[in-house]
Amino acid sequence: MSTLSFLFDGFQTALQPHNLLFAFIGVLIGTAVGVLPGIGPMSGVALLIPVTASMTSGLSPEQAAASSIILLAGVYYGAMYGGSTTSILLNTPGESSSVVTTLDGYQMARQGRAGAALAIAAIGSFVAGIVSLIGLVLLAEPLSNVALKFGPAEYFSLMLLGLAAVSGLAGKSMTKAWIMTVFGLLLSTIGLDNVSGVARFTYNISYLYGGLEFLTVAVGLFALGEVFRAILHRETNEGEIAKIGRILPTKSDLKESAGPIARGSLLGFFIGVLPGAGATLASFFSYILEKKISKHPEKFGQGTIAGVAAPESANNGASGGAMIPLLTLGIPGSGTTAILMGALIMYNVQPGPLLFDEHPAVAWGLIASMFIGNVMLLILNMPLVKIFAKIIQTPTKYLLPLIIAISVFGVYAVQVTTFDVFLLLAFGLLGYWLAEHDYPLAPLVLGLVLGPMIENNMRRALTASNGDYLVFVEKPISLVLLVIALLWIAVPFFMKLRGKTVIVNEDM
């Protein structure tokens, strides 16, 4: 079957009434998550995993996996859309990839052009979403076919590369990023050994024999961690919200932003494909590029529409690009895609080259739903922008109890043990402490998700080679991947030693 026929089948899955509803709910909640400062796509996706599990309980395992990932992906790229609202209206980024949008977006709002800035952000995000999805359709199958030639040694090296890429670029300190990576790998070893059946780090607690539940860890670290931070810092959503006048951009606005949207979409997509780079890096690079090639660079930071169009297009292009290594290679390129990968594994769907053969309804259904979701977002964001702006004013006293309730009931409904609720609280406190001390959480999640796969592939490779560790450097593809992984860590390290500034991605 050709790619087009697979995509047609994907649209048949995505256009089923319940999947259309899931896509709509996902993008709607995602936009709200992006609008609310501090929550971000990682927390939003983690928080909704238990909700999707209960919503899809009556469906077959394949349908449940497809519907859940459609909703969760909707939250992911919906949050990328919504993050621009607070950046423009309040000068407060909804999530880290919207930081650059504040530079010109808020200045435009102060000049009475908030509506045009929000509209261009929505149009740029839509175009970028479509560009990245075309790239996903074109690259998905060829990459999967290449990855099918991989053996255990190649997979081990590939996953090591994914770990090195995210850990090398996540956070302000590389040392802290690596500490978190190792911590995530250590947590992944808890439970019964798959090969020998020996209990590891369980301390005779029967609940730990199956290992740490990914959902409990993710919801605790991100959602409850944010709640504790808001409570202990007594955060409130105060600030002067800019007035929204005319929403539709003028012809000159559209003409001025067409080039930045096109360049930002392509740049964002290619940066998103690289594991570890992510949306924050894409938005920074896109803004810097536009300023470099502009005939009037002095206008940047003063309220030029190109300064909104470029980073907003780039961060949405990157979120689509990040789906490529996740779906085709089984390598999550960011913290949010690591959570999406954990959700798929919960439904016994293993992302990677076999995904398109073994679970075509899930893979192509997701890709098709992202086309539909992007159209929904454009229709939602343009006329309802004033309503989404009102969400910013949601009092913290109502928002925090709702997040706590969803977290606790969601985790309990999936596991039905009070032990997991206590574990959830423990990881919530740990998430707060780590965030307070600038320890990035994305490498921890990645270590937890990739740890078992790294271990299993290493053991399979060593079993096949009779314990010869040279198997990892004797196979050409494995050697190339290991060299890239080493360079990914070494280059930023040596740049820092020479006193150069390394742009890093703090939140993914």
PDB file of C-alpha atoms in Angstrom, residues 214-422:
ATOM      1  CA  PHE A 214       5.123   5.869  34.647  1.00  0.00           C
ATOM      2  CA  LEU A 215       1.818   7.710  35.046  1.00  0.00           C
ATOM      3  CA  THR A 216       2.305   8.203  38.799  1.00  0.00           C
ATOM      4  CA  VAL A 217       5.814   9.586  38.323  1.00  0.00           C
ATOM      5  CA  ALA A 218       4.869  11.922  35.426  1.00  0.00           C
ATOM      6  CA  VAL A 219       1.728  13.369  37.066  1.00  0.00           C
ATOM      7  CA  GLY A 220       3.547  13.783  40.397  1.00  0.00           C
ATOM      8  CA  LEU A 221       6.623  15.509  38.993  1.00  0.00           C
ATOM      9  CA  PHE A 222       4.845  17.888  36.623  1.00  0.00           C
ATOM     10  CA  ALA A 223       1.254  18.504  37.708  1.00  0.00           C
ATOM     11  CA  LEU A 224       1.585  18.233  41.509  1.00  0.00           C
ATOM     12  CA  GLY A 225       5.062  19.788  41.411  1.00  0.00           C
ATOM     13  CA  GLU A 226       3.515  22.897  39.810  1.00  0.00           C
ATOM     14  CA  VAL A 227       0.730  22.917  42.428  1.00  0.00           C
ATOM     15  CA  PHE A 228       3.229  22.867  45.321  1.00  0.00           C
ATOM     16  CA  ARG A 229       5.227  25.645  43.656  1.00  0.00           C
ATOM     17  CA  ALA A 230       2.125  27.817  43.238  1.00  0.00           C
ATOM     18  CA  ILE A 231       1.029  27.219  46.862  1.00  0.00           C
ATOM     19  CA  LEU A 232       4.428  27.755  48.481  1.00  0.00           C
ATOM     20  CA  HIS A 233       5.204  30.823  46.369  1.00  0.00           C
ATOM     21  CA  ARG A 234       1.638  32.158  46.816  1.00  0.00           C
ATOM     22  CA  GLU A 235       1.379  32.743  43.087  1.00  0.00           C
ATOM     23  CA  THR A 236      -1.650  34.558  41.681  1.00  0.00           C
ATOM     24  CA  ASN A 237      -2.633  35.364  38.123  1.00  0.00           C
ATOM     25  CA  GLU A 238      -2.387  39.113  38.503  1.00  0.00           C
ATOM     26  CA  GLY A 239      -1.306  41.557  35.846  1.00  0.00           C
ATOM     27  CA  GLU A 240      -2.582  44.160  33.447  1.00  0.00           C
ATOM     28  CA  ILE A 241      -4.260  42.431  30.500  1.00  0.00           C
ATOM     29  CA  ALA A 242      -3.957  44.345  27.235  1.00  0.00           C
ATOM     30  CA  LYS A 243      -7.194  45.272  25.457  1.00  0.00           C
ATOM     31  CA  ILE A 244      -8.054  43.256  22.326  1.00  0.00           C
ATOM     32  CA  GLY A 245      -9.437  45.376  19.508  1.00  0.00           C
ATOM     33  CA  ARG A 246      -9.564  44.325  15.845  1.00  0.00           C
ATOM     34  CA  ILE A 247      -8.731  40.598  15.549  1.00  0.00           C
ATOM     35  CA  LEU A 248      -8.248  40.157  11.799  1.00  0.00           C
ATOM     36  CA  PRO A 249      -4.780  41.250  10.598  1.00  0.00           C
ATOM     37  CA  THR A 250      -4.463  43.826   7.819  1.00  0.00           C
ATOM     38  CA  LYS A 251      -3.128  43.034   4.325  1.00  0.00           C
ATOM     39  CA  SER A 252       0.198  44.671   5.188  1.00  0.00           C
ATOM     40  CA  ASP A 253       0.402  42.527   8.371  1.00  0.00           C
ATOM     41  CA  LEU A 254      -0.154  39.367   6.314  1.00  0.00           C
ATOM     42  CA  LYS A 255       2.383  40.456   3.673  1.00  0.00           C
ATOM     43  CA  GLU A 256       5.000  41.324   6.320  1.00  0.00           C
ATOM     44  CA  SER A 257       4.557  38.044   8.184  1.00  0.00           C
ATOM     45  CA  ALA A 258       4.338  35.645   5.190  1.00  0.00           C
ATOM     46  CA  GLY A 259       8.151  35.229   4.873  1.00  0.00           C
ATOM     47  CA  PRO A 260       8.809  34.819   8.637  1.00  0.00           C
ATOM     48  CA  ILE A 261       5.967  32.244   8.882  1.00  0.00           C
ATOM     49  CA  ALA A 262       7.376  30.181   5.967  1.00  0.00           C
ATOM     50  CA  ARG A 263      10.971  30.327   7.254  1.00  0.00           C
ATOM     51  CA  GLY A 264       9.943  29.732  10.876  1.00  0.00           C
ATOM     52  CA  SER A 265       7.810  26.709   9.917  1.00  0.00           C
ATOM     53  CA  LEU A 266      10.638  25.010   7.989  1.00  0.00           C
ATOM     54  CA  LEU A 267      13.355  25.870  10.519  1.00  0.00           C
ATOM     55  CA  GLY A 268      11.147  24.763  13.426  1.00  0.00           C
ATOM     56  CA  PHE A 269      10.330  21.465  11.728  1.00  0.00           C
ATOM     57  CA  PHE A 270      13.972  20.520  11.073  1.00  0.00           C
ATOM     58  CA  ILE A 271      15.053  21.565  14.580  1.00  0.00           C
ATOM     59  CA  GLY A 272      12.123  19.575  16.027  1.00  0.00           C
ATOM     60  CA  VAL A 273      13.296  16.408  14.238  1.00  0.00           C
ATOM     61  CA  LEU A 274      16.612  16.587  16.136  1.00  0.00           C
ATOM     62  CA  PRO A 275      16.230  14.803  19.490  1.00  0.00           C
ATOM     63  CA  GLY A 276      16.767  17.216  22.362  1.00  0.00           C
ATOM     64  CA  ALA A 277      16.525  20.477  20.448  1.00  0.00           C
ATOM     65  CA  GLY A 278      12.831  21.194  20.946  1.00  0.00           C
ATOM     66  CA  ALA A 279      10.480  24.139  20.513  1.00  0.00           C
ATOM     67  CA  THR A 280      12.333  26.622  22.745  1.00  0.00           C
ATOM     68  CA  LEU A 281      15.525  26.351  20.710  1.00  0.00           C
ATOM     69  CA  ALA A 282      13.525  26.574  17.453  1.00  0.00           C
ATOM     70  CA  SER A 283      11.770  29.792  18.513  1.00  0.00           C
ATOM     71  CA  PHE A 284      15.088  31.420  19.569  1.00  0.00           C
ATOM     72  CA  PHE A 285      16.839  30.456  16.314  1.00  0.00           C
ATOM     73  CA  SER A 286      13.892  31.625  14.210  1.00  0.00           C
ATOM     74  CA  TYR A 287      13.799  35.029  15.930  1.00  0.00           C
ATOM     75  CA  ILE A 288      17.582  35.462  15.564  1.00  0.00           C
ATOM     76  CA  LEU A 289      17.378  34.500  11.847  1.00  0.00           C
ATOM     77  CA  GLU A 290      14.604  37.037  11.130  1.00  0.00           C
ATOM     78  CA  LYS A 291      16.521  39.783  12.911  1.00  0.00           C
ATOM     79  CA  LYS A 292      19.697  38.964  10.934  1.00  0.00           C
ATOM     80  CA  ILE A 293      18.025  39.041   7.505  1.00  0.00           C
ATOM     81  CA  SER A 294      15.636  41.937   8.219  1.00  0.00           C
ATOM     82  CA  LYS A 295      16.145  45.296   6.441  1.00  0.00           C
ATOM     83  CA  HIS A 296      15.057  46.975   9.684  1.00  0.00           C
ATOM     84  CA  PRO A 297      16.566  44.956  12.551  1.00  0.00           C
ATOM     85  CA  GLU A 298      16.095  47.950  14.877  1.00  0.00           C
ATOM     86  CA  LYS A 299      12.301  47.311  14.799  1.00  0.00           C
ATOM     87  CA  PHE A 300      12.703  43.973  16.606  1.00  0.00           C
ATOM     88  CA  GLY A 301      11.752  44.365  20.256  1.00  0.00           C
ATOM     89  CA  GLN A 302       9.672  47.447  19.377  1.00  0.00           C
ATOM     90  CA  GLY A 303       6.548  45.599  18.223  1.00  0.00           C
ATOM     91  CA  THR A 304       7.220  44.238  14.724  1.00  0.00           C
ATOM     92  CA  ILE A 305       4.831  41.527  13.536  1.00  0.00           C
ATOM     93  CA  ALA A 306       7.729  39.418  12.168  1.00  0.00           C
ATOM     94  CA  GLY A 307       8.934  39.049  15.775  1.00  0.00           C
ATOM     95  CA  VAL A 308       5.658  37.284  16.607  1.00  0.00           C
ATOM     96  CA  ALA A 309       5.144  35.322  13.371  1.00  0.00           C
ATOM     97  CA  ALA A 310       8.614  33.689  13.262  1.00  0.00           C
ATOM     98  CA  PRO A 311       8.920  32.216  16.804  1.00  0.00           C
ATOM     99  CA  GLU A 312       5.254  31.136  16.944  1.00  0.00           C
ATOM    100  CA  SER A 313       5.593  29.314  13.606  1.00  0.00           C
ATOM    101  CA  ALA A 314       8.877  27.755  14.707  1.00  0.00           C
ATOM    102  CA  ASN A 315       7.636  26.371  18.025  1.00  0.00           C
ATOM    103  CA  ASN A 316       4.618  24.722  16.355  1.00  0.00           C
ATOM    104  CA  GLY A 317       6.759  23.390  13.518  1.00  0.00           C
ATOM    105  CA  ALA A 318       9.087  21.880  16.131  1.00  0.00           C
ATOM    106  CA  SER A 319       6.239  20.130  17.970  1.00  0.00           C
ATOM    107  CA  GLY A 320       5.239  18.400  14.698  1.00  0.00           C
ATOM    108  CA  GLY A 321       8.857  17.593  13.877  1.00  0.00           C
ATOM    109  CA  ALA A 322       9.382  16.018  17.324  1.00  0.00           C
ATOM    110  CA  MET A 323       6.737  13.388  16.468  1.00  0.00           C
ATOM    111  CA  ILE A 324       8.987  11.930  13.722  1.00  0.00           C
ATOM    112  CA  PRO A 325      11.718  10.357  15.916  1.00  0.00           C
ATOM    113  CA  LEU A 326       9.017   9.297  18.410  1.00  0.00           C
ATOM    114  CA  LEU A 327       6.827   7.422  15.910  1.00  0.00           C
ATOM    115  CA  THR A 328       9.485   6.088  13.507  1.00  0.00           C
ATOM    116  CA  LEU A 329      12.433   5.313  15.806  1.00  0.00           C
ATOM    117  CA  GLY A 330      10.828   5.065  19.244  1.00  0.00           C
ATOM    118  CA  ILE A 331      13.052   7.918  20.449  1.00  0.00           C
ATOM    119  CA  PRO A 332      11.262  10.755  22.261  1.00  0.00           C
ATOM    120  CA  GLY A 333      12.982  14.010  21.307  1.00  0.00           C
ATOM    121  CA  SER A 334      11.620  16.015  24.247  1.00  0.00           C
ATOM    122  CA  GLY A 335      10.008  15.691  27.672  1.00  0.00           C
ATOM    123  CA  THR A 336       6.473  15.969  26.270  1.00  0.00           C
ATOM    124  CA  THR A 337       7.061  13.316  23.599  1.00  0.00           C
ATOM    125  CA  ALA A 338       8.590  11.089  26.327  1.00  0.00           C
ATOM    126  CA  ILE A 339       5.278  11.371  28.211  1.00  0.00           C
ATOM    127  CA  LEU A 340       3.370  10.590  24.982  1.00  0.00           C
ATOM    128  CA  MET A 341       5.620   7.558  24.494  1.00  0.00           C
ATOM    129  CA  GLY A 342       4.916   6.422  28.065  1.00  0.00           C
ATOM    130  CA  ALA A 343       1.173   6.737  27.353  1.00  0.00           C
ATOM    131  CA  LEU A 344       1.480   4.575  24.214  1.00  0.00           C
ATOM    132  CA  ILE A 345       3.459   1.908  26.091  1.00  0.00           C
ATOM    133  CA  MET A 346       0.684   1.880  28.742  1.00  0.00           C
ATOM    134  CA  TYR A 347      -1.645   0.713  25.935  1.00  0.00           C
ATOM    135  CA  ASN A 348       0.883  -1.951  24.821  1.00  0.00           C
ATOM    136  CA  VAL A 349       1.727   0.050  21.688  1.00  0.00           C
ATOM    137  CA  GLN A 350       5.503   0.261  21.171  1.00  0.00           C
ATOM    138  CA  PRO A 351       6.561   3.347  19.153  1.00  0.00           C
ATOM    139  CA  GLY A 352       9.259   2.618  16.578  1.00  0.00           C
ATOM    140  CA  PRO A 353       9.699   1.134  13.099  1.00  0.00           C
ATOM    141  CA  LEU A 354       7.138  -1.653  13.666  1.00  0.00           C
ATOM    142  CA  LEU A 355       4.454   0.834  14.791  1.00  0.00           C
ATOM    143  CA  PHE A 356       3.331   1.488  11.199  1.00  0.00           C
ATOM    144  CA  ASP A 357       3.056  -2.264  10.458  1.00  0.00           C
ATOM    145  CA  GLU A 358       1.634  -3.538  13.758  1.00  0.00           C
ATOM    146  CA  HIS A 359      -0.576  -0.562  14.710  1.00  0.00           C
ATOM    147  CA  PRO A 360      -1.352   1.364  11.484  1.00  0.00           C
ATOM    148  CA  ALA A 361      -4.664   2.669  12.881  1.00  0.00           C
ATOM    149  CA  VAL A 362      -2.811   4.301  15.793  1.00  0.00           C
ATOM    150  CA  ALA A 363       0.071   5.757  13.732  1.00  0.00           C
ATOM    151  CA  TRP A 364      -1.855   7.027  10.688  1.00  0.00           C
ATOM    152  CA  GLY A 365      -4.926   7.909  12.763  1.00  0.00           C
ATOM    153  CA  LEU A 366      -2.733  10.189  14.876  1.00  0.00           C
ATOM    154  CA  ILE A 367      -1.133  11.840  11.818  1.00  0.00           C
ATOM    155  CA  ALA A 368      -4.549  12.433  10.194  1.00  0.00           C
ATOM    156  CA  SER A 369      -6.005  13.756  13.463  1.00  0.00           C
ATOM    157  CA  MET A 370      -3.198  16.328  13.634  1.00  0.00           C
ATOM    158  CA  PHE A 371      -4.354  17.748  10.286  1.00  0.00           C
ATOM    159  CA  ILE A 372      -7.922  17.953  11.613  1.00  0.00           C
ATOM    160  CA  GLY A 373      -6.743  19.300  14.988  1.00  0.00           C
ATOM    161  CA  ASN A 374      -4.807  22.135  13.343  1.00  0.00           C
ATOM    162  CA  VAL A 375      -7.919  23.216  11.414  1.00  0.00           C
ATOM    163  CA  MET A 376      -9.935  23.048  14.666  1.00  0.00           C
ATOM    164  CA  LEU A 377      -7.326  25.204  16.403  1.00  0.00           C
ATOM    165  CA  LEU A 378      -7.447  27.889  13.733  1.00  0.00           C
ATOM    166  CA  ILE A 379     -11.271  27.958  13.860  1.00  0.00           C
ATOM    167  CA  LEU A 380     -11.180  28.041  17.685  1.00  0.00           C
ATOM    168  CA  ASN A 381      -8.401  30.568  18.150  1.00  0.00           C
ATOM    169  CA  MET A 382      -9.495  33.268  15.732  1.00  0.00           C
ATOM    170  CA  PRO A 383     -13.072  33.970  16.955  1.00  0.00           C
ATOM    171  CA  LEU A 384     -12.656  32.770  20.567  1.00  0.00           C
ATOM    172  CA  VAL A 385      -9.420  34.597  21.360  1.00  0.00           C
ATOM    173  CA  LYS A 386     -11.198  37.003  23.729  1.00  0.00           C
ATOM    174  CA  ILE A 387     -12.711  34.061  25.653  1.00  0.00           C
ATOM    175  CA  PHE A 388      -9.308  32.332  25.955  1.00  0.00           C
ATOM    176  CA  ALA A 389      -7.903  35.625  27.235  1.00  0.00           C
ATOM    177  CA  LYS A 390     -10.460  35.447  30.077  1.00  0.00           C
ATOM    178  CA  ILE A 391      -9.029  32.057  31.159  1.00  0.00           C
ATOM    179  CA  ILE A 392      -5.890  33.920  32.251  1.00  0.00           C
ATOM    180  CA  GLN A 393      -7.957  35.495  35.037  1.00  0.00           C
ATOM    181  CA  THR A 394      -8.964  32.106  36.539  1.00  0.00           C
ATOM    182  CA  PRO A 395      -8.309  32.471  40.290  1.00  0.00           C
ATOM    183  CA  THR A 396      -5.599  30.154  41.630  1.00  0.00           C
ATOM    184  CA  LYS A 397      -7.890  29.087  44.505  1.00  0.00           C
ATOM    185  CA  TYR A 398     -10.175  27.344  41.952  1.00  0.00           C
ATOM    186  CA  LEU A 399      -7.485  26.071  39.599  1.00  0.00           C
ATOM    187  CA  LEU A 400      -5.182  24.312  42.103  1.00  0.00           C
ATOM    188  CA  PRO A 401      -7.837  22.113  43.831  1.00  0.00           C
ATOM    189  CA  LEU A 402      -9.034  21.014  40.365  1.00  0.00           C
ATOM    190  CA  ILE A 403      -5.498  19.938  39.349  1.00  0.00           C
ATOM    191  CA  ILE A 404      -5.024  18.075  42.673  1.00  0.00           C
ATOM    192  CA  ALA A 405      -8.381  16.283  42.283  1.00  0.00           C
ATOM    193  CA  ILE A 406      -7.663  15.197  38.683  1.00  0.00           C
ATOM    194  CA  SER A 407      -4.167  14.008  39.692  1.00  0.00           C
ATOM    195  CA  VAL A 408      -5.232  11.961  42.722  1.00  0.00           C
ATOM    196  CA  PHE A 409      -8.432  10.455  41.291  1.00  0.00           C
ATOM    197  CA  GLY A 410      -6.773   9.825  37.928  1.00  0.00           C
ATOM    198  CA  VAL A 411      -3.815   7.912  39.365  1.00  0.00           C
ATOM    199  CA  TYR A 412      -6.046   5.990  41.785  1.00  0.00           C
ATOM    200  CA  ALA A 413      -8.509   5.045  39.007  1.00  0.00           C
ATOM    201  CA  VAL A 414      -5.713   3.548  36.870  1.00  0.00           C
ATOM    202  CA  GLN A 415      -3.833   1.654  39.612  1.00  0.00           C
ATOM    203  CA  VAL A 416      -6.522   1.308  42.332  1.00  0.00           C
ATOM    204  CA  THR A 417      -3.942   1.329  45.143  1.00  0.00           C
ATOM    205  CA  THR A 418      -3.420   3.909  47.867  1.00  0.00           C
ATOM    206  CA  PHE A 419       0.333   3.163  47.630  1.00  0.00           C
ATOM    207  CA  ASP A 420       0.384   4.927  44.247  1.00  0.00           C
ATOM    208  CA  VAL A 421      -1.409   7.951  45.721  1.00  0.00           C
ATOM    209  CA  PHE A 422       1.324   8.276  48.387  1.00  0.00           C
TER     210      PHE A 422
END
